[in-house]
DNA sequence: GTGAAAGCGCTAACAA
DNA sequence: TTGTTAGCGCTTTCAC
């Protein structure tokens, strides 16, 4: 195969503008110490020749790679893609991440790694060595994996942890899961519910605990008990079904249920209808995540909306700001989730 | 910022194995002229040191970049992401594309470009100059854009055109839209329908024409007329609604409708129900694409399933094979779409 | 079969 | 403020 070379290089620009390579480099990198006149001349040549720097060469020169890696859990992501249930986590990450990257001349690359693998370090090291990204965005359940964060810190790579509050290396970003669960609970309390059940997600995800905590807080604030109203799930449909059954079969069943995932909420809906009950007349349901399908359920589900695009955009901004030596947020970045009220919640029927 | 260097380079490996850089390079690139004994030694050192080549350096050295760019339409893709209607085109591309890339040590990068922009060439040139990808995957409506294909040919970059049959530069891959439309039509004919309407997609997409052609063929083969049974849409919901109304209000309305997109099929469903008609008793509906939401419609829609993941995987394989100098498919690669029969189609009620 | 040399496009460090 | 020099990690020549 013909060896493909850069068609227009910094050299061509320098020759055209009649300046040194270094001056062109300074212009490209918006460095100081360039007279406006020179700057004009160089920029004109760049535009004229249609010059665009090669990121490979930039990286080789010792500067940035303009690449940011978004790390997702392999197993879960592939399962989501295969099942075609409409989970748009990756899409929303791309929406927020790619567009924000593009604004700054960066590129986002999606990478999948096995959480459970003992060779997770090898995988990550490999990706870093190959790509040499300027930053890495960690998503649950990787966000607080010490194997990962330590590696990144050791390599001196900027990183952001989505769904994490812990201080430490990298930027912590959260959608305020605790507040979101409170919001959902308060919504139901406001509708007159007093026995509000909660289906928790996998303990492997830190945010599962936060959601339970938020629910407990709101219940306590309203003077309501939580005894016997918590069921354990793992985010999946089957686990949601089992949890819903447990809750509905209890001595004093709830009149409303908050599920920590859309799949579990949908499972709950299915259970309720199988029993000939009506939603929301007999039972209200609030789901977490707001993936597309919950809007097509009957009734459409009231749901906590995760601002994934927004939080990813913020993560990218943190990383790029750090790269550029600009000031960065000190504490955790909080992008609060919101509640989309739909037909699955309503006042208790008498 | 501390200048980050590769931790383990080819030099370390060479030193550890006691051979020259060149020999290591030969091993990495699976080149001949290396004694098995040397090969062993070098591979052992690579494993021991956890060496992974830097793609930036590989590219700079004049070899591949191990990057493949997947080009999607900016406007449409962002609109899909924003609307959160569950369109999983990009996810399916990633599923097929990323995983196949990974098998060969490649990476897939999603890029968005404006179709309608007059600076599409500038955008593409910029992406190519920056990334220097080994290949580009074109998706509709870019697949046959001569501005793009000519540019790619001129630059000598491998590329694949998804949803294209035309011979010419690059690999043509198709999901056999014509056959898919035939399949849908035959399904309805088999159920006893004789007046089968068709809602076409945007003429900007070549595949819209193929689908219409497939429907006509199958109708003709069954000895059925198509007169007054074709309506024009643009893939969007609103256009589908208008088209469905036109069809249903005609003098001799169809008893079944095939829509060229899920959104248009859903719009048709809505129209039909507004009129108090039943699906499929009064009207059968077949949709195209099979995005997740059609499975959650009531009734779930019978749909043509686009094998996006599979076709993207094939595209990646073509590009990589060409890079490696291996034999490549001569004609267009056809990955036929299939029909998922669900509740929206049935025999005509008497 | 193997190694030494030069160079890819760019940037950092230094000199002017 | 500007230009010069020396690499970055790798692959290609081309010798041996």
XYZ file of C-alpha atoms (C1' of nucleotides) in Angstrom:
732
model
C 0.000 0.000 0.000
C 1.185 3.452 -0.863
C 2.653 5.176 2.111
C 0.284 7.977 2.960
C 1.861 11.177 4.171
C 0.381 14.336 5.470
C -0.436 16.499 2.489
C -0.003 19.862 4.156
C 2.407 20.087 7.051
C 3.608 22.782 9.344
C 6.554 23.091 7.006
C 4.418 24.127 4.078
C 2.697 26.708 6.192
C 5.989 28.058 7.473
C 7.354 28.344 3.958
C 4.218 29.987 2.673
C 4.130 32.510 5.482
C 7.866 32.977 5.424
C 8.333 32.189 9.094
C 9.889 29.420 11.137
C 8.226 26.177 12.101
C 8.194 27.292 15.660
C 6.194 30.398 14.941
C 3.583 28.339 13.178
C 3.532 25.983 16.123
C 2.988 28.935 18.422
C 0.062 30.109 16.398
C -1.493 26.659 16.314
C -1.218 26.350 20.047
C -2.355 29.880 20.739
C 0.839 30.611 22.598
C 1.895 34.144 23.451
C 4.898 35.940 22.040
C 3.670 36.283 18.492
C 3.217 39.705 16.950
C -0.309 40.294 15.667
C 1.128 40.863 12.242
C 2.873 37.496 12.154
C -0.178 35.856 13.582
C -2.270 37.248 10.770
C 0.172 36.093 8.167
C 0.400 32.582 9.558
C -3.331 32.233 9.987
C -3.817 33.356 6.427
C -1.442 30.683 5.195
C -3.130 28.054 7.324
C -6.507 28.960 5.894
C -5.177 29.170 2.382
C -3.476 25.792 2.468
C -6.198 24.195 4.537
C -3.680 23.041 7.075
C -4.796 20.911 10.004
C -2.245 19.569 12.495
C -1.768 15.823 12.739
C -2.652 14.707 16.218
C -0.198 11.837 15.917
C 2.622 14.266 15.287
C 1.422 16.599 18.003
C 1.438 13.767 20.441
C 4.879 12.672 19.298
C 6.172 16.157 19.776
C 5.343 15.800 23.411
C 2.153 17.751 23.586
C -1.425 16.644 23.811
C -3.109 13.868 21.899
C -6.438 15.656 21.891
C -8.044 12.331 22.665
C -10.318 11.610 25.593
C -11.330 8.062 26.380
C -14.778 7.264 27.761
C -14.506 4.032 29.686
C -17.618 1.871 29.901
C -18.287 -1.516 31.322
C -17.919 -4.031 28.514
C -20.339 -6.701 29.596
C -23.167 -4.369 30.469
C -22.729 -2.129 27.445
C -22.645 -4.962 24.971
C -25.630 -6.582 26.645
C -27.527 -3.307 26.320
C -26.648 -2.991 22.661
C -27.556 -6.585 21.917
C -30.860 -6.553 23.733
C -31.982 -3.430 21.881
C -34.151 -2.279 24.741
C -33.507 1.348 23.931
C -30.967 2.063 26.651
C -29.316 5.208 25.401
C -26.604 5.740 27.991
C -23.824 5.625 25.415
C -25.740 7.882 23.042
C -26.234 10.465 25.727
C -22.562 10.274 26.625
C -21.670 10.856 23.019
C -24.134 13.714 22.776
C -22.619 15.552 25.709
C -19.068 14.306 25.325
C -18.436 14.404 21.600
C -19.940 17.806 21.065
C -18.052 19.346 23.942
C -14.854 17.702 22.795
C -15.385 19.031 19.300
C -15.696 22.578 20.595
C -12.146 22.323 21.858
C -10.608 20.323 19.051
C -10.702 17.108 21.031
C -12.090 13.710 20.135
C -13.945 11.227 22.294
C -13.171 7.542 21.965
C -15.403 4.943 23.565
C -13.569 2.051 25.162
C -15.007 -1.004 26.840
C -13.285 -2.808 29.686
C -14.267 -5.756 31.833
C -14.961 -4.785 35.390
C -14.690 -8.251 36.738
C -11.601 -9.142 34.880
C -8.381 -9.549 36.757
C -6.625 -8.208 33.729
C -8.470 -4.918 33.869
C -5.158 -3.206 34.510
C -3.638 -4.792 31.457
C -6.574 -3.694 29.339
C -6.421 -0.137 30.590
C -2.669 0.089 30.320
C -2.904 -1.164 26.782
C -5.514 1.381 25.815
C -3.502 4.169 27.367
C -0.264 3.088 25.753
C -1.903 2.777 22.358
C -4.004 5.921 22.430
C -2.140 8.110 24.909
C -5.296 10.006 25.736
C -5.170 13.330 27.519
C -7.975 12.258 29.761
C -10.231 9.396 30.746
C -13.867 9.509 31.772
C -14.880 6.789 34.186
C -18.468 5.625 34.390
C -20.109 3.379 36.969
C -19.143 0.811 38.049
C -15.591 1.857 37.214
C -15.733 5.276 38.795
C -14.297 4.290 42.114
C -12.382 1.199 41.194
C -9.055 1.745 42.942
C -7.249 -0.441 40.410
C -8.256 2.057 37.763
C -7.919 5.323 39.638
C -4.515 4.413 41.013
C -3.259 3.470 37.590
C -4.476 6.738 36.133
C -2.948 8.735 38.938
C 0.357 6.940 38.555
C 0.368 7.709 34.842
C -0.501 11.318 35.502
C -3.561 11.241 33.278
C -6.490 13.562 33.965
C -9.649 11.702 34.713
C -13.217 12.288 35.708
C -15.374 9.973 37.765
C -19.028 10.082 36.847
C -21.306 8.976 39.648
C -18.811 9.520 42.394
C -18.569 11.874 45.320
C -15.379 10.668 46.896
C -12.561 13.169 47.049
C -9.250 12.015 45.683
C -7.607 11.848 42.306
C -9.572 13.033 39.347
C -12.780 14.995 39.154
C -15.882 13.724 40.893
C -19.164 14.316 39.094
C -22.539 13.267 40.361
C -26.144 13.451 39.317
C -27.100 13.681 42.968
C -28.715 10.294 43.262
C -29.587 10.938 46.844
C -31.413 14.136 45.989
C -33.097 12.415 43.076
C -34.471 9.681 45.317
C -35.650 12.341 47.742
C -37.347 14.137 44.883
C -39.160 11.003 43.796
C -40.202 10.228 47.346
C -41.429 13.762 48.014
C -43.460 13.654 44.835
C -45.239 10.560 46.091
C -45.656 11.934 49.597
C -47.172 15.025 48.054
C -49.717 12.832 46.331
C -50.749 11.453 49.696
C -48.832 8.194 49.741
C -47.610 6.986 53.097
C -46.360 3.503 52.394
C -43.740 4.017 49.690
C -41.670 1.028 48.725
C -38.203 1.163 47.241
C -36.430 -1.340 45.010
C -32.666 -0.937 45.331
C -30.124 -1.534 42.591
C -26.990 -3.611 42.584
C -24.736 -2.981 45.561
C -21.837 -3.075 43.130
C -22.845 0.434 42.191
C -22.206 3.022 44.845
C -25.144 5.056 43.640
C -27.511 2.286 44.682
C -26.775 3.115 48.292
C -27.220 6.825 47.743
C -30.638 6.301 46.270
C -31.740 4.220 49.202
C -30.391 6.901 51.524
C -32.320 9.633 49.737
C -35.520 7.657 50.000
C -34.948 7.036 53.718
C -34.265 10.711 54.320
C -37.408 11.889 52.588
C -39.470 9.272 54.359
C -38.049 10.282 57.716
C -38.624 13.947 56.966
C -42.263 13.148 56.284
C -42.479 11.125 59.458
C -43.044 7.880 57.588
C -41.631 4.432 58.390
C -39.518 2.468 55.921
C -39.688 -0.846 57.747
C -40.514 -3.673 55.356
C -40.596 -1.352 52.382
C -37.137 -1.950 50.944
C -36.474 -4.709 48.419
C -33.231 -5.617 46.764
C -32.763 -5.805 42.999
C -29.831 -5.676 40.597
C -31.211 -3.238 38.005
C -32.381 -6.081 35.765
C -35.960 -6.960 34.859
C -36.046 -10.338 36.584
C -34.739 -8.975 39.847
C -37.275 -6.164 39.662
C -40.033 -8.682 39.277
C -38.954 -10.634 42.298
C -38.592 -7.477 44.354
C -41.989 -6.184 43.308
C -43.624 -9.489 44.206
C -41.970 -9.453 47.607
C -43.206 -5.933 48.245
C -46.751 -6.551 47.000
C -47.107 -9.780 48.921
C -46.003 -8.304 52.219
C -48.399 -7.924 55.117
C -48.727 -4.216 54.561
C -47.984 -3.613 50.894
C -46.928 -0.188 49.646
C -49.243 2.078 47.672
C -46.335 3.378 45.649
C -43.009 1.950 44.546
C -39.815 3.641 43.446
C -37.578 1.402 41.367
C -33.874 2.129 40.915
C -33.976 1.372 37.209
C -36.364 1.465 34.309
C -36.233 -2.271 33.827
C -37.205 -2.880 37.435
C -39.972 -0.313 37.162
C -41.299 -1.990 34.047
C -41.169 -5.324 35.839
C -43.147 -3.809 38.682
C -45.718 -2.495 36.238
C -46.083 -5.926 34.718
C -46.555 -7.514 38.148
C -49.192 -5.038 39.162
C -51.215 -5.530 36.030
C -51.021 -9.282 36.335
C -52.791 -8.892 39.635
C -55.531 -6.942 37.979
C -54.542 -3.757 39.719
C -54.481 -0.362 38.097
C -51.585 2.076 37.819
C -51.770 4.658 39.274
C -55.166 4.139 40.928
C -54.009 1.191 43.023
C -50.259 1.680 42.888
C -48.009 4.487 41.764
C -44.637 3.768 40.163
C -41.578 5.971 39.747
C -38.622 4.742 37.763
C -34.983 5.749 37.582
C -33.046 6.605 34.409
C -35.780 7.599 31.988
C -34.579 5.558 29.051
C -36.848 5.947 26.016
C -39.027 2.908 26.596
C -40.591 4.157 29.815
C -42.347 6.844 27.814
C -43.995 4.151 25.750
C -45.223 2.089 28.666
C -48.917 2.150 29.535
C -49.225 4.356 31.398
C -46.001 6.215 30.631
C -43.819 6.091 33.706
C -43.019 9.002 35.932
C -39.237 8.895 36.048
C -36.074 10.415 37.402
C -34.219 11.839 34.415
C -30.475 11.319 34.510
C -28.651 14.227 32.857
C -26.020 11.993 31.301
C -25.216 14.253 28.391
C -24.808 17.245 30.636
C -22.646 15.499 33.177
C -20.432 14.028 30.463
C -20.047 17.476 28.961
C -18.953 18.792 32.335
C -16.495 15.929 32.724
C -14.946 16.765 29.377
C -14.720 20.418 30.343
C -12.946 19.577 33.585
C -10.376 17.475 31.786
C -9.734 20.013 29.068
C -9.510 22.854 31.556
C -6.929 20.931 33.523
C -4.967 20.219 30.355
C -4.978 23.874 29.491
C -3.907 24.871 32.969
C -7.132 26.700 33.546
C -8.878 26.688 36.925
C -10.902 23.593 37.685
C -13.747 22.869 40.110
C -12.517 22.197 43.621
C -15.246 19.951 44.972
C -17.521 17.461 43.260
C -19.534 18.730 40.308
C -23.236 18.190 40.866
C -25.658 18.091 37.958
C -28.997 17.375 39.595
C -31.381 14.874 38.099
C -34.945 15.985 37.489
C -38.319 14.305 37.753
C -40.500 13.815 34.704
C -44.035 13.393 35.947
C -46.123 11.119 33.752
C -49.087 8.853 34.092
C -47.776 6.206 36.470
C -48.105 8.336 39.580
C -51.232 9.803 41.073
C -53.152 10.213 44.279
C -54.223 7.151 46.155
C -57.640 5.941 45.105
C -60.057 5.607 48.006
C 1.922 20.055 32.708
C 4.403 17.275 33.040
C 5.407 15.924 29.697
C 4.040 12.449 29.535
C 6.174 9.907 27.756
C 5.570 6.366 26.772
C 6.563 4.209 29.714
C 7.609 1.148 27.774
C 8.912 1.659 24.265
C 10.229 -0.523 21.540
C 13.657 0.404 22.830
C 13.069 -1.185 26.197
C 11.849 -4.326 24.558
C 14.842 -4.439 22.239
C 17.218 -3.999 25.140
C 15.471 -6.614 27.222
C 15.455 -9.134 24.410
C 18.927 -8.203 23.312
C 17.956 -7.498 19.723
C 17.682 -4.455 17.515
C 14.735 -2.132 17.300
C 14.102 -3.391 13.846
C 13.645 -6.950 14.948
C 11.100 -5.904 17.524
C 9.303 -3.904 14.886
C 9.229 -6.972 12.669
C 7.692 -9.030 15.422
C 5.062 -6.404 16.193
C 4.056 -6.216 12.573
C 4.195 -9.945 12.020
C 6.730 -9.532 9.255
C 8.757 -12.412 7.909
C 12.489 -12.860 8.247
C 12.593 -13.487 11.951
C 13.904 -16.739 13.333
C 11.390 -18.538 15.569
C 13.891 -18.352 18.360
C 14.194 -14.560 18.120
C 10.454 -14.269 17.806
C 10.007 -16.182 21.033
C 12.480 -14.040 22.830
C 10.971 -10.791 21.676
C 7.436 -11.901 22.431
C 8.510 -12.911 25.898
C 9.976 -9.477 26.516
C 6.866 -7.784 25.173
C 4.688 -9.795 27.516
C 7.027 -9.306 30.431
C 7.254 -5.544 30.046
C 3.618 -5.161 29.037
C 4.634 -3.332 25.915
C 1.951 -1.891 23.634
C 2.930 0.129 20.565
C 1.906 3.761 20.439
C -0.390 4.287 17.508
C 0.811 7.870 17.212
C 4.357 6.698 16.754
C 3.297 3.925 14.407
C 1.499 6.433 12.288
C 4.464 8.785 12.365
C 6.733 6.004 11.298
C 4.705 5.791 8.154
C 2.563 2.792 8.846
C -1.063 2.510 9.822
C -2.935 4.578 12.348
C -5.194 1.702 13.326
C -8.070 4.143 13.336
C -11.287 3.820 11.379
C -13.709 6.698 11.195
C -17.453 6.110 11.077
C -19.036 9.096 9.382
C -22.586 9.964 10.349
C -24.879 12.790 9.446
C -24.544 15.448 12.130
C -27.980 16.975 12.080
C -29.896 13.742 12.047
C -27.712 12.004 14.600
C -27.853 14.832 17.094
C -31.589 15.155 16.602
C -31.962 11.436 17.325
C -29.873 11.705 20.462
C -31.716 14.757 21.696
C -35.187 13.414 21.068
C -34.424 10.233 22.996
C -36.834 8.189 20.948
C -34.691 5.109 21.256
C -33.114 5.184 17.819
C -30.126 2.935 18.246
C -28.415 3.242 14.880
C -25.182 4.522 16.391
C -25.257 1.884 19.111
C -25.639 -0.863 16.564
C -22.797 0.580 14.516
C -20.624 0.590 17.601
C -21.671 -2.942 18.451
C -20.635 -4.279 15.087
C -17.868 -1.819 14.345
C -16.052 -1.459 17.633
C -15.958 -5.117 18.419
C -14.701 -6.062 14.987
C -12.122 -3.291 15.130
C -10.964 -4.513 18.510
C -10.392 -7.998 17.160
C -7.799 -6.568 14.827
C -6.244 -3.979 17.098
C -8.135 -1.154 15.463
C -10.288 1.574 16.970
C -13.504 3.074 15.696
C -14.066 6.801 15.988
C -17.477 8.300 15.384
C -17.450 11.562 13.455
C -20.359 13.771 12.557
C -20.439 15.895 9.420
C -23.068 18.150 7.924
C -24.491 16.788 4.731
C -25.948 20.023 3.606
C -22.949 22.083 4.410
C -20.916 23.511 1.594
C -17.886 23.058 3.781
C -18.358 19.332 4.041
C -15.077 18.892 2.228
C -13.296 21.100 4.706
C -14.767 19.166 7.595
C -13.773 15.835 6.132
C -10.314 16.973 5.135
C -9.804 18.277 8.634
C -10.864 15.035 10.240
C -8.602 13.067 7.931
C -5.630 15.352 8.471
C -6.077 15.268 12.225
C -6.790 11.575 12.647
C -5.172 10.058 9.564
C -7.521 7.108 9.704
C -6.798 3.961 7.764
C -10.376 3.795 6.642
C -13.705 5.570 6.632
C -17.178 4.095 6.854
C -19.844 6.106 5.086
C -23.463 5.891 6.161
C -26.560 7.232 4.424
C -26.987 9.919 3.261
C -23.238 10.257 2.789
C -22.651 6.928 1.134
C -22.846 8.143 -2.409
C -21.994 11.774 -1.958
C -19.463 12.350 -4.744
C -17.834 15.182 -2.819
C -16.943 12.665 -0.161
C -16.086 9.645 -2.235
C -13.895 11.623 -4.603
C -12.015 13.160 -1.734
C -11.424 9.782 -0.166
C -10.280 8.294 -3.433
C -7.915 11.183 -4.045
C -6.403 10.706 -0.609
C -6.066 6.992 -1.155
C -8.044 6.096 1.931
C -9.988 2.844 2.114
C -13.663 3.392 2.564
C -16.903 1.497 2.767
C -20.298 2.745 1.677
C -23.147 1.394 3.742
C -26.457 1.419 1.930
C -24.987 1.643 -1.510
C -24.904 -0.637 -4.493
C -23.063 1.511 -6.958
C -19.767 0.205 -8.187
C -16.825 2.540 -7.922
C -14.344 3.503 -5.261
C -14.658 1.877 -1.900
C -16.679 -1.089 -0.794
C -20.411 -1.129 -1.332
C -22.478 -2.745 1.404
C -26.221 -3.070 1.391
C -28.961 -4.457 3.557
C -30.927 -5.238 0.416
C -33.637 -2.671 0.905
C -35.355 -3.804 -2.239
C -35.524 -7.375 -1.035
C -36.648 -6.200 2.377
C -39.553 -4.284 0.890
C -40.434 -7.342 -1.171
C -40.325 -9.452 1.942
C -42.682 -7.120 3.774
C -45.045 -6.993 0.834
C -45.066 -10.756 0.359
C -45.829 -11.203 4.028
C -48.905 -9.038 3.638
C -49.929 -10.683 0.382
C -49.631 -14.005 2.127
C -52.090 -12.768 4.740
C -54.581 -12.055 2.018
C -54.096 -8.332 1.546
C -54.573 -6.986 -1.942
C -54.491 -3.237 -1.455
C -51.143 -2.624 0.182
C -50.075 0.970 0.620
C -46.507 2.189 0.859
C -45.126 5.294 2.542
C -41.811 6.239 0.985
C -38.898 7.871 2.768
C -36.906 10.941 1.875
C -35.685 10.989 -1.700
C -32.385 12.248 -0.364
C -31.712 8.678 0.619
C -31.096 6.341 -2.257
C -32.525 3.467 -0.291
C -35.939 5.128 -0.307
C -36.184 4.409 -4.007
C -35.055 0.820 -3.590
C -37.745 0.165 -1.050
C -40.420 1.530 -3.314
C -39.044 -0.613 -6.112
C -39.165 -3.742 -3.977
C -42.767 -3.078 -3.047
C -43.709 -2.521 -6.692
C -41.978 -5.733 -7.731
C -43.741 -7.844 -5.155
C -47.071 -6.259 -5.962
C -46.558 -6.882 -9.649
C -45.494 -10.453 -8.998
C -48.745 -10.981 -7.106
C -50.714 -9.363 -9.902
C -51.754 -6.436 -7.716
C -52.012 -2.775 -8.707
C -50.050 -0.039 -6.972
C -51.984 2.862 -8.407
C -52.934 5.363 -5.701
C -51.198 3.342 -3.029
C -47.924 5.234 -2.775
C -47.496 8.206 -0.437
C -44.439 10.315 0.120
C -42.868 10.880 3.532
C -39.476 11.964 4.825
C -38.942 9.345 7.557
C -40.248 11.706 10.240
C -43.389 11.300 12.338
C -45.245 14.317 10.959
C -44.687 13.302 7.372
C -45.839 9.800 8.191
C -49.025 11.151 9.622
C -49.769 13.190 6.536
C -48.995 10.260 4.288
C -51.158 7.892 6.294
C -54.075 10.322 6.202
C -53.732 10.675 2.454
C -53.753 6.925 2.025
C -56.655 6.285 4.395
C -58.770 9.056 2.917
C -58.345 7.893 -0.643
C -61.245 6.502 -2.626
C -60.029 2.954 -2.229
C -57.958 2.892 0.954
C -55.393 0.151 1.559
C -55.968 -2.664 4.019
C -52.290 -2.713 4.889
C -49.537 -0.122 4.935
C -45.787 -0.479 4.798
C -43.951 2.539 6.168
C -40.300 3.220 5.335
C -39.443 4.113 8.909
C -40.539 3.336 12.417
C -41.607 6.886 13.080
C -43.861 6.890 10.038
C -45.273 3.517 11.038
C -46.008 4.792 14.514
C -47.682 7.840 13.007
C -49.793 5.536 10.882
C -50.759 3.529 13.930
C -51.829 6.696 15.714
C -53.938 7.792 12.754
C -55.667 4.485 12.496
C -56.593 4.412 16.144
C -57.876 7.951 16.052
C -60.351 6.751 13.515
C -61.498 4.047 15.857
C -60.065 1.333 13.662
C -58.264 -1.715 14.940
C -54.784 -2.916 14.083
C -54.468 -5.471 12.616
C -58.173 -6.308 12.199
C -58.900 -3.274 10.046
C -55.429 -2.375 8.901
C -52.083 -4.113 9.025
C -48.864 -2.140 9.476
C -45.267 -3.059 8.706
C -42.469 -0.744 9.694
C -38.879 -0.362 8.603
C -35.823 -0.279 10.890
C -37.060 -2.020 14.015
C -35.775 0.499 16.513
C -36.625 -0.506 20.094
C -39.813 1.500 20.472
C -41.785 -0.429 17.868
C -41.704 -3.432 20.152
C -43.428 -1.398 22.816
C -46.193 -0.091 20.607
C -49.687 -1.524 20.973
C -49.773 -3.794 19.197
C -46.046 -4.328 18.750
C -45.181 -3.620 15.138
C -44.179 -6.176 12.587
C -40.954 -4.720 11.243
C -38.093 -5.088 8.827
C -34.973 -5.561 10.927
C -31.917 -3.736 9.638
C -28.742 -5.689 10.399
C -26.735 -2.558 11.148
C -24.260 -4.189 13.488
C -23.568 -6.972 11.040
C -23.145 -4.721 8.046
C -20.846 -2.384 9.976
C -18.775 -5.343 11.041
C -18.462 -6.397 7.413
C -17.466 -2.874 6.423
C -14.714 -2.881 9.016
C -13.530 -6.255 7.800
C -13.332 -5.038 4.217
C -11.253 -2.048 5.184
C -8.892 -4.002 7.383
C -8.489 -6.733 4.786
C -7.571 -4.134 2.207
C -5.073 -2.561 4.586
C -3.483 -5.901 5.173
C -3.339 -6.660 1.489
C -5.678 -9.580 1.890
C -8.308 -10.405 -0.722
C -11.452 -8.313 -0.576
C -14.999 -8.820 -1.876
C -15.335 -7.974 -5.545
C -18.973 -6.950 -5.761
C -21.286 -5.345 -3.249
C -21.610 -7.072 0.102
C -25.227 -7.927 0.830
C -26.420 -8.525 4.376
C -30.129 -9.160 3.974
C -32.622 -7.592 6.316
C -35.142 -9.871 7.991
C -38.769 -9.546 8.971
C -39.849 -9.664 12.592
C -43.496 -10.632 12.620
C -45.416 -9.125 15.513
C -48.919 -8.092 16.327
C -49.509 -5.329 13.831
C -50.065 -7.594 10.869
C -52.766 -10.179 10.400
C -55.330 -11.450 7.972
C -57.994 -9.118 6.738
C -61.077 -9.154 8.956
C -64.280 -9.859 7.047
C 18.123 -13.090 8.982
C 19.550 -8.960 11.262
C 21.112 -4.261 12.347
C 22.257 0.699 11.573
C 20.730 4.778 9.512
C 17.399 8.392 8.323
C 13.096 10.564 8.716
C 7.802 11.067 9.702
C 5.314 16.092 11.708
C 5.479 18.282 15.576
C 6.949 20.613 20.117
C 10.185 21.871 24.049
C 14.258 23.861 25.232
C 17.409 26.938 24.132
C 19.734 30.619 21.737
C 19.619 34.968 19.282
C 9.614 38.342 19.615
C 11.677 34.949 16.760
C 14.550 31.054 14.947
C 17.455 26.850 15.751
C 18.258 22.354 17.595
C 17.172 18.030 19.371
C 14.339 14.673 20.113
C 9.358 11.875 20.673
C 8.560 6.187 19.170
C 8.204 4.016 15.367
C 8.996 2.251 10.421
C 11.189 2.413 6.454
C 15.146 2.163 3.546
C 19.555 -0.080 2.967
C 23.664 -2.251 4.448
C 25.742 -6.366 6.552
